[in-house]
Short mmCIF file of C-alpha atoms (C1' of nucleotides) in Angstrom, two decimals:
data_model
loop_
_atom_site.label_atom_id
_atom_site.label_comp_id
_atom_site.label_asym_id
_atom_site.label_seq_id
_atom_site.Cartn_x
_atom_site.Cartn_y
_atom_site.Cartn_z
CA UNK A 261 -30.98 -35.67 -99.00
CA UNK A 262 -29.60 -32.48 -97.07
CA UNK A 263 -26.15 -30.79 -98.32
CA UNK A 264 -23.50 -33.03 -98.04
CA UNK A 265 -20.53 -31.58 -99.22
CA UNK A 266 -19.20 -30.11 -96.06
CA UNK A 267 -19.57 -33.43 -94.29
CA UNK A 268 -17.89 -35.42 -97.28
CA UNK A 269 -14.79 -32.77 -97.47
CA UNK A 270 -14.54 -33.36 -93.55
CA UNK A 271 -14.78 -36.76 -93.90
CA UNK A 272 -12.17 -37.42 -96.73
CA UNK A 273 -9.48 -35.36 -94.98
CA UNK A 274 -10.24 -37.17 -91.84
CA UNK A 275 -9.14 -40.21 -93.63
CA UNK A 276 -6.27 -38.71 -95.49
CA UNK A 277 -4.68 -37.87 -92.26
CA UNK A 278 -5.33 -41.33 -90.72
CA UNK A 279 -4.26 -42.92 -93.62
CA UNK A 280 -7.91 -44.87 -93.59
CA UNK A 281 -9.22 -46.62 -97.01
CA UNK A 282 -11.81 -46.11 -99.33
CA UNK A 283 -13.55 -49.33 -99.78
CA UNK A 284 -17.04 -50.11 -101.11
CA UNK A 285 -18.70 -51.22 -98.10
CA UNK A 286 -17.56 -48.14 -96.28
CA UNK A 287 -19.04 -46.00 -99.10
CA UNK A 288 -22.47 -48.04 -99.29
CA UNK A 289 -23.12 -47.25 -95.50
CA UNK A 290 -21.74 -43.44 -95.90
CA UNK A 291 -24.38 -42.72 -98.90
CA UNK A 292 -27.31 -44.81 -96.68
CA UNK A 293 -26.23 -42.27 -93.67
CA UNK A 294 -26.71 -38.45 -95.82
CA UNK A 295 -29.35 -40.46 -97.29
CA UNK A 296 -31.16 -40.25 -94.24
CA UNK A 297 -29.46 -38.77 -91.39
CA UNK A 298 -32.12 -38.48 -89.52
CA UNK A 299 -31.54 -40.18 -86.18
CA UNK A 300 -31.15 -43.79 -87.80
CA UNK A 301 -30.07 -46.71 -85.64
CA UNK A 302 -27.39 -49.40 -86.79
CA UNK A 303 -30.40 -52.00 -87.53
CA UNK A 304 -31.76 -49.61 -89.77
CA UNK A 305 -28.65 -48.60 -91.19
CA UNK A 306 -27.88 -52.18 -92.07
CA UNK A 307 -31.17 -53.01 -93.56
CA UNK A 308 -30.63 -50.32 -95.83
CA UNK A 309 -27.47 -50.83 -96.78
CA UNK A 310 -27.95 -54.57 -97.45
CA UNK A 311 -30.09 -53.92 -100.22
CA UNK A 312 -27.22 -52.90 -102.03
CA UNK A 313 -25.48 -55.16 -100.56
CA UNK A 314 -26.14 -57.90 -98.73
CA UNK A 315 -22.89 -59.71 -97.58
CA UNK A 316 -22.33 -56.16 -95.21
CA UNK A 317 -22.03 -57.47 -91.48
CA UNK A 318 -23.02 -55.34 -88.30
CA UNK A 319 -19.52 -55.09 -87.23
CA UNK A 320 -18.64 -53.01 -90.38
CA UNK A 321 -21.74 -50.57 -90.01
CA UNK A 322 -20.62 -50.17 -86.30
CA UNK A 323 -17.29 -49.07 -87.22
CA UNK A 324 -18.20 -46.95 -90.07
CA UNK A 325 -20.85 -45.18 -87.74
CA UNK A 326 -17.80 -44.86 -85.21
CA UNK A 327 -15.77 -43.14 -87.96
CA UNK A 328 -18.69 -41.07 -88.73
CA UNK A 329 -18.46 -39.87 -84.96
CA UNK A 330 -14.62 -39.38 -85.17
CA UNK A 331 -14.31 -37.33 -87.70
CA UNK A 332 -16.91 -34.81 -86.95
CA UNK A 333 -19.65 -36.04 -89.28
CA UNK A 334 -22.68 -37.34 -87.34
CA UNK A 335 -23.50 -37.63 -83.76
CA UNK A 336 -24.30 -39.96 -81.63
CA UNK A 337 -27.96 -39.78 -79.61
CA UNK A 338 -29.75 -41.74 -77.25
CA UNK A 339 -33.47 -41.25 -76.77
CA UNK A 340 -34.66 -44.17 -74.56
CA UNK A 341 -35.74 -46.69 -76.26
CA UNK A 342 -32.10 -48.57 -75.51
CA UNK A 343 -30.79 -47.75 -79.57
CA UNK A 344 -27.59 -45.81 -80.18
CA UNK A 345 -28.85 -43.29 -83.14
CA UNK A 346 -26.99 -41.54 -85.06
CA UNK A 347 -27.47 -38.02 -87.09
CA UNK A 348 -25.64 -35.14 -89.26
CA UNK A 349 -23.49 -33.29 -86.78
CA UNK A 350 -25.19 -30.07 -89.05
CA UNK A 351 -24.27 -27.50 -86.64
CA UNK A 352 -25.76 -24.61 -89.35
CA UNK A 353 -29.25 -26.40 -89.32
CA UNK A 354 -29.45 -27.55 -85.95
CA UNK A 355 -32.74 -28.89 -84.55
CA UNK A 356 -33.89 -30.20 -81.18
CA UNK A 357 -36.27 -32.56 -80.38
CA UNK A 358 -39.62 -33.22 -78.72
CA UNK A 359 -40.44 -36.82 -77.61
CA UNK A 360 -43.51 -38.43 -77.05
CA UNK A 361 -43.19 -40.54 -73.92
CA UNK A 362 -45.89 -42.92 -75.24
CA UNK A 363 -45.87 -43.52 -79.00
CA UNK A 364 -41.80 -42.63 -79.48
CA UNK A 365 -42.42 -40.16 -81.82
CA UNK A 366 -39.87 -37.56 -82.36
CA UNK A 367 -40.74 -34.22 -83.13
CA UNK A 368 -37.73 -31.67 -84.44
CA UNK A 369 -37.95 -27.96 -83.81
CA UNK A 370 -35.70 -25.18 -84.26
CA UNK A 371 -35.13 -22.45 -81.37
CA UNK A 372 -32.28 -19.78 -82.33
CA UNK A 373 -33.08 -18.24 -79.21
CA UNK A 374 -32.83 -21.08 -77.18
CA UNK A 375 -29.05 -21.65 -78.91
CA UNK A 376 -27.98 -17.79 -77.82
CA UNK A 377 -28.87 -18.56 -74.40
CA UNK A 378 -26.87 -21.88 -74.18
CA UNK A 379 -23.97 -19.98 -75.62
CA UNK A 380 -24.12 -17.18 -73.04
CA UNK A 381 -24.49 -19.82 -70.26
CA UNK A 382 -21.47 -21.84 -71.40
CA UNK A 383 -19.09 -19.04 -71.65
CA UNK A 384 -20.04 -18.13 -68.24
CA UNK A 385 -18.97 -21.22 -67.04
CA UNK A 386 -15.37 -21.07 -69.88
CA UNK A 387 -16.58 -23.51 -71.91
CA UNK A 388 -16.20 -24.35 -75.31
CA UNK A 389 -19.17 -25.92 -76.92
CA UNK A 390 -18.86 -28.49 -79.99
CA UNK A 391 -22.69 -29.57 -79.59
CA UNK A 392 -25.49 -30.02 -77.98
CA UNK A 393 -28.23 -31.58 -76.99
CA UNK A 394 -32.05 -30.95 -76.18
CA UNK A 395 -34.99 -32.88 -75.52
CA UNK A 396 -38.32 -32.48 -74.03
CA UNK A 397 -40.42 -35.85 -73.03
CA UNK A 398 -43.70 -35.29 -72.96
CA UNK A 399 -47.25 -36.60 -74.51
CA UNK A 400 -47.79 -35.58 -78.08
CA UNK A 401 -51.26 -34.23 -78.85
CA UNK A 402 -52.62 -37.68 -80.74
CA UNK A 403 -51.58 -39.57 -77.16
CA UNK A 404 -53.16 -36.81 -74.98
CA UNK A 405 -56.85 -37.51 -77.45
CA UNK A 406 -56.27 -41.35 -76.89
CA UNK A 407 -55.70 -40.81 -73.14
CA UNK A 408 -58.83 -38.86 -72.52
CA UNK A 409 -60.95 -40.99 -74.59
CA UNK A 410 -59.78 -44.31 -72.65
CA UNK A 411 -58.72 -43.39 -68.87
CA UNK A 412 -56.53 -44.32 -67.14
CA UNK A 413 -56.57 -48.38 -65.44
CA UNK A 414 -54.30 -48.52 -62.66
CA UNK B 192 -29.77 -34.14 -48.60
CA UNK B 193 -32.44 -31.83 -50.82
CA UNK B 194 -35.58 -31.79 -49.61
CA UNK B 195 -37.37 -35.62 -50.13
CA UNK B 196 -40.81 -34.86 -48.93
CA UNK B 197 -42.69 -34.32 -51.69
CA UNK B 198 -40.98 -37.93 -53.21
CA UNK B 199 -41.53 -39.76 -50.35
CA UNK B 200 -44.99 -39.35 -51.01
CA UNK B 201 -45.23 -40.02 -54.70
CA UNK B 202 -43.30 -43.26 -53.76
CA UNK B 203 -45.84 -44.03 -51.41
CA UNK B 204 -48.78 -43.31 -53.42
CA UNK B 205 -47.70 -45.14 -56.61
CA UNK B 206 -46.78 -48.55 -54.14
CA UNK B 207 -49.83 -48.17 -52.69
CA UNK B 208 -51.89 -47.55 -55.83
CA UNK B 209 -49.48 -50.84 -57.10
CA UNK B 210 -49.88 -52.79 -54.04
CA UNK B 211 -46.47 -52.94 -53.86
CA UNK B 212 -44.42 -53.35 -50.43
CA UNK B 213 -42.13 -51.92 -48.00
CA UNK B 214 -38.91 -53.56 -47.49
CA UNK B 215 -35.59 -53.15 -45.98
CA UNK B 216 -33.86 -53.56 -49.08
CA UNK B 217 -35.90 -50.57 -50.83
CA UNK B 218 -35.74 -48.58 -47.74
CA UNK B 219 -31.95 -48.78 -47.95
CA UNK B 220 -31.78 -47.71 -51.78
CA UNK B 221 -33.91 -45.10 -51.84
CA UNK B 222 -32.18 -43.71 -48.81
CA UNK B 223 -29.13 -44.08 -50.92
CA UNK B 224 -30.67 -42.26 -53.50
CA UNK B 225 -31.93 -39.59 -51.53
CA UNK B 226 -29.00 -38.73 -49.98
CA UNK B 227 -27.01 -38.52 -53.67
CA UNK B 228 -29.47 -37.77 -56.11
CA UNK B 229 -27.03 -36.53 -58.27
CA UNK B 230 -26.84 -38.53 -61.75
CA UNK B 231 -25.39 -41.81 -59.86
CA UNK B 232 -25.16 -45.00 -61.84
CA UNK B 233 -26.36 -48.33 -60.52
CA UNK B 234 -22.70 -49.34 -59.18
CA UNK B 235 -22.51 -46.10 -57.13
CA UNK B 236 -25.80 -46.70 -55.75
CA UNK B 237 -24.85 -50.46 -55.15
CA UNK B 238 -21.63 -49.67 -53.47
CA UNK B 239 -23.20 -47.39 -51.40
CA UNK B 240 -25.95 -49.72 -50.01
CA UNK B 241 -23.69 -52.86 -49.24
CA UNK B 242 -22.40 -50.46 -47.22
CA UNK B 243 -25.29 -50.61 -45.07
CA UNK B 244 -26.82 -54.09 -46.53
CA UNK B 245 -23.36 -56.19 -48.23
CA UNK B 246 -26.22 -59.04 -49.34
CA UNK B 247 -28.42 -56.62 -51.37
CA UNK B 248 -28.05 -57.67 -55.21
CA UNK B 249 -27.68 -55.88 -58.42
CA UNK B 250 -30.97 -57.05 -59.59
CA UNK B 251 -32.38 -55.48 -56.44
CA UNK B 252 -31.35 -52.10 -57.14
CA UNK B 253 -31.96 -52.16 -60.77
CA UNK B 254 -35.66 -52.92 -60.02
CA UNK B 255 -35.99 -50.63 -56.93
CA UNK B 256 -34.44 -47.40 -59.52
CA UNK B 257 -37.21 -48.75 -62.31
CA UNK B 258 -39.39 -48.09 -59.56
CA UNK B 259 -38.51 -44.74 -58.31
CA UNK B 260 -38.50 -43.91 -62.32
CA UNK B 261 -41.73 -45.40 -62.50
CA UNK B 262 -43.58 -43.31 -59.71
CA UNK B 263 -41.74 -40.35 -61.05
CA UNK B 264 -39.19 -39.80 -58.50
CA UNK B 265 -36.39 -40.47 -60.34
CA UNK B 266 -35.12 -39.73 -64.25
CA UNK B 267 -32.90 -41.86 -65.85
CA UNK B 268 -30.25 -39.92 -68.55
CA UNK B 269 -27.24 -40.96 -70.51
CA UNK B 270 -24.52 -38.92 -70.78
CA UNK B 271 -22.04 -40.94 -73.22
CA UNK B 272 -20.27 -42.78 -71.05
CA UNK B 273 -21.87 -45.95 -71.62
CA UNK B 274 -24.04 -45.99 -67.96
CA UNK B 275 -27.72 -45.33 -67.11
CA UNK B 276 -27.69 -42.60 -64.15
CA UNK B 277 -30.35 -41.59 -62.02
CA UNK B 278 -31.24 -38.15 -60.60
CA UNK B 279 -34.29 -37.04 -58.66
CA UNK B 280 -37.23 -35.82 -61.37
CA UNK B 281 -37.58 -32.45 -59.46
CA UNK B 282 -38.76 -30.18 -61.86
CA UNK B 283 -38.87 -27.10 -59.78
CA UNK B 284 -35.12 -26.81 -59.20
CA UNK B 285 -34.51 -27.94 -62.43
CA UNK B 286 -30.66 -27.71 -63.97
CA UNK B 287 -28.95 -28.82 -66.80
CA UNK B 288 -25.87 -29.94 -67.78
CA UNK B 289 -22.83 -28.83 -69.26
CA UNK B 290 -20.50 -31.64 -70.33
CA UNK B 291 -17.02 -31.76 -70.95
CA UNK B 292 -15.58 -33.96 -73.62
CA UNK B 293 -12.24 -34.88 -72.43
CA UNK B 294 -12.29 -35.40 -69.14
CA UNK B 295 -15.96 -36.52 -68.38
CA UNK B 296 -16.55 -33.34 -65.99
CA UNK B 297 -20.24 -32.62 -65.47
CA UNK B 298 -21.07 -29.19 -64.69
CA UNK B 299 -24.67 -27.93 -63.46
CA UNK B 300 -26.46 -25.00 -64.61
CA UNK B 301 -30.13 -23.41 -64.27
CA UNK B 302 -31.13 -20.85 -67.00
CA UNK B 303 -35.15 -20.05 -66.23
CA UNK B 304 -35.48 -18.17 -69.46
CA UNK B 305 -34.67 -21.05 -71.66
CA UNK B 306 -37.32 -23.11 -69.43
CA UNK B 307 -39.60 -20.88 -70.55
CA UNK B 308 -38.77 -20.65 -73.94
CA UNK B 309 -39.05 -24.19 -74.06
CA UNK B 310 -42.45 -24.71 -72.80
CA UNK B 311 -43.80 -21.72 -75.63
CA UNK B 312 -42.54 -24.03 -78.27
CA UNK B 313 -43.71 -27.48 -76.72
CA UNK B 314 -47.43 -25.57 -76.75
CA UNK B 315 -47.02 -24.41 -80.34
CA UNK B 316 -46.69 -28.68 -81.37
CA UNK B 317 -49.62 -29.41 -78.66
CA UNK B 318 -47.16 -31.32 -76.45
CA UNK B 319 -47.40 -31.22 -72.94
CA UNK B 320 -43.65 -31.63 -71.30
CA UNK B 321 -43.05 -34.14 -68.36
CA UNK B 322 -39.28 -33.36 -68.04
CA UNK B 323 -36.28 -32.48 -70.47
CA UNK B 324 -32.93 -33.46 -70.98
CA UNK B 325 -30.63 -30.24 -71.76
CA UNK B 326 -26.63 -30.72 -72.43
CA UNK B 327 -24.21 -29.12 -73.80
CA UNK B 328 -20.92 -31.17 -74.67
CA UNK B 329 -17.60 -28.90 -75.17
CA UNK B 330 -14.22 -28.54 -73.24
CA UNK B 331 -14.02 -27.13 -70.05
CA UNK B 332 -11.57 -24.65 -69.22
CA UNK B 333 -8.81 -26.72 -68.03
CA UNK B 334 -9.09 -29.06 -70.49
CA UNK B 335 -8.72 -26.06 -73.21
CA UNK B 336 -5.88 -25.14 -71.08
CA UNK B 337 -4.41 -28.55 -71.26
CA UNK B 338 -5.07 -28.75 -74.66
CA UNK B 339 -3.03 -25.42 -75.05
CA UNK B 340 0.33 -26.99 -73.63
CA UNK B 341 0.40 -30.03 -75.36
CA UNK B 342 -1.06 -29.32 -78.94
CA UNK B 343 -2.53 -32.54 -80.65
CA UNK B 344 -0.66 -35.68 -82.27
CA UNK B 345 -2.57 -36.40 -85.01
"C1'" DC C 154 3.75 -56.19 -101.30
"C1'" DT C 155 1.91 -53.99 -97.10
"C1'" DC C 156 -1.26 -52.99 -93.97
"C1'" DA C 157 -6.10 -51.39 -93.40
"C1'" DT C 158 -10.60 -53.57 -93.73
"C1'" DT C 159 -14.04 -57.10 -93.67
"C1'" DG C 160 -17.22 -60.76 -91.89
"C1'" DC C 161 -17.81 -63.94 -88.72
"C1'" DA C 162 -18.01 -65.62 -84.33
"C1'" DA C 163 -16.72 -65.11 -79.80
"C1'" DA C 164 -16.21 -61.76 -76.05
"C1'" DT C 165 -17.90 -57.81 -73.22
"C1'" DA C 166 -21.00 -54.94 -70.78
"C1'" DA C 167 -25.17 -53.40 -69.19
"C1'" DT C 168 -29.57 -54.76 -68.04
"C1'" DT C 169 -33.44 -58.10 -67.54
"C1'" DT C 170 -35.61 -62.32 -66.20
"C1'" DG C 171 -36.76 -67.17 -64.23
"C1'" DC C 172 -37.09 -69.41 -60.21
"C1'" DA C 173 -36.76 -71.19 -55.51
"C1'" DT C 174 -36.81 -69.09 -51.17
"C1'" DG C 175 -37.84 -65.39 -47.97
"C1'" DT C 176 -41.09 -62.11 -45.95
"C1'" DA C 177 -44.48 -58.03 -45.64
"C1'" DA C 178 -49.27 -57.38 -44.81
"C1'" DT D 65 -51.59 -67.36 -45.79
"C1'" DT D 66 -51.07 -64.93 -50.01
"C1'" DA D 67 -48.66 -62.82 -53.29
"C1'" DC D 68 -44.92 -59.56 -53.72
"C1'" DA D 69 -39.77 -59.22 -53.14
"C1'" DT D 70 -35.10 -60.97 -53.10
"C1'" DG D 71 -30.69 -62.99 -54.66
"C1'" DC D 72 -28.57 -65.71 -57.62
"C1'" DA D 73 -27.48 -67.27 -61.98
"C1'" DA D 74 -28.76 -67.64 -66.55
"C1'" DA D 75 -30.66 -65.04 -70.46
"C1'" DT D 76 -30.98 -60.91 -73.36
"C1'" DT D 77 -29.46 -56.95 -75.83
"C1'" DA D 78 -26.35 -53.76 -77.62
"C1'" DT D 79 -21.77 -53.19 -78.82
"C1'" DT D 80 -16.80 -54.45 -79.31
"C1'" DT D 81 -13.01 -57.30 -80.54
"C1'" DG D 82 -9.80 -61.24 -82.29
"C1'" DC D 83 -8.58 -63.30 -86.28
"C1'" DA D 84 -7.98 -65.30 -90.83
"C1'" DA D 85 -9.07 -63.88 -95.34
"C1'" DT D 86 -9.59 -60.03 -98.56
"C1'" DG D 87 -8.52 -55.95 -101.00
"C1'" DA D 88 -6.91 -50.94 -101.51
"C1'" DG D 89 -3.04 -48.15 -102.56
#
DNA sequence: CTCATTGCAAATAATTTGCATGTAA
DNA sequence: TTACATGCAAATTATTTGCAATGAG
C-alpha cells in the first residue's frame, strides 16, 4: 500500500467542507482503493470490497469512486478495453503507461524528462496543468515472440 | 482536407485482403471523415453524412469507423466527455493534446523531442509502439481568467 | 430530529447485434 | 448468384438516478 496520508487529509477536508458523512461502506471501498490503486475498475473494486462486506451495491462504489475524483484523490482512466479505471491522483510519483495492444497488459514507467517537456509546452500555450496523461499502444515483447512463432492468418 | 493518399490505400488493401466491399454508404463516411479528421464523434460524423445520404444509419457509421480503425486509418480516443472520437492514425504529423477542464477546449500541440524520448523508453521494455495517446488536462487561459473574476462557491 | 447515504431497480447513454432486405462483384 | 452490407429495432454494457428505508451527526 503506497503513502496515503496526503490523499486521506485531502479527502477528509473535502468532506468537511461539503458537509459529506463518514459511513462504513464509504470507508470499506476507500481502504480497497489505497489498497490497490492501481488502475482498478468498479467490478473489481466491488469484488473486493464485498468480501468485507457483502450487502455493498454498485451504485455505492460508483459514487464513492466519483467522490474519489472530486476531491482530488484518484483519477479517472480509460485504456480501451470499454472499463472506467480508476488510480491515485499521486502527482509526486507519477507514472505513465505502456499498453500491449494484444494481451492488455499495462506496463508503468517513469520519464521526468518527458514531464519537463509537457510543462514547457503547456505554459507556452497559458495553461495550467492538474494532470496528465500518457500512453503508448504497442506489442509487448512476449506478443511480438508469439507473433513470429505463429504468423499471421488473414 | 490533409493529405488522404496514403489511407486511401491502406483502406483499400485491408478490404481487399478482407474481401470486403465498396459502397455508397462507406464512400460517403469516409469522405466525411477525411474531410474532418479531427477527433469527431459518431454524431458529428452522422450529421454530416445525412447531409449527403439522410437514410444512412447509426449502425452504419459505427461499423464503417470500426473499419477505418481496423485497417489503421483511424484511432479512436476518449477524452472525458463520455464519447468515442475518431482522428486519422497519421503518425508522421503526429500532435497531442492539451485539454482544458472547464470548458472542454481541446488544444493541439507537436513536441518531436518527447516523441523521441518516448520511443527510447518503449525499446528499453522491448515494446514496439503502434501509436500513443498524450494529454494534458489543466485550465486554459481564459478559463484561469474567468476563474479570477468570479472566485469559487464552495 | 434532520438530512446525507444506501441498495435496489428502473432509467440513460453509448455501442453492438440479429435479421430481413438490398446490392456489389 | 453469392455473400457482404444496410437499416431498423432490439439487445448489451457501462453508468446514473429516483426513491423508500437507513443511519450519521
Amino acid at each position: 500500500m503506497p503513502n496515503t496520508e496526503h490523499f486521506r487529509e485531502m479527502l477528509n477536508a473535502y468532506m468537511a467542507k461539503k458537509g459529506l458523512r463518514s459511513t462504513k461502506q464509504r470507508d470499506h471501498i476507500v481502504e480497497a482503493f489505497f489498497a490497490h490503486p492501481d488502475h482498478v475498475s468498479i467490478e473489481e473494486l466491488l469484488a473486493r470490497v464485498r468480501e468485507r462486506d457483502p450487502a455493498i451495491g454498485y451504485a455505492t462504489v460508483y459514487r464513492t469512486l466519483k467522490l474519489l475524483t472530486e476531491s482530488g484523490v484518484a483519477n479517472e482512466r480509460r485504456f480501451g478495453d470499454g472499463l472506467t479505471r480508476y488510480e491515485l491522483a499521486d502527482d509526486e510519483t507519477h507514472h505513465d503507461h505502456l499498453i500491449c495492444m494484444e494481451c492488455q497488459k499495462i506496463v508503468e514507467f517513469e520519464a521526468p524528462q518527458i514531464e519537463q517537456l509537457q510543462e514547457q509546452i503547456a505554459h507556452q500555450h497559458g495553461f495550467v496543468v492538474r494532470w496528465h496523461k500518457h500512453e503508448m499502444y504497442g506489442v509487448c515483447p512476449d506478443c511480438q515472440r508469439k507473433a513470429a512463432q505463429k504468423p499471421a492468418r488473414n
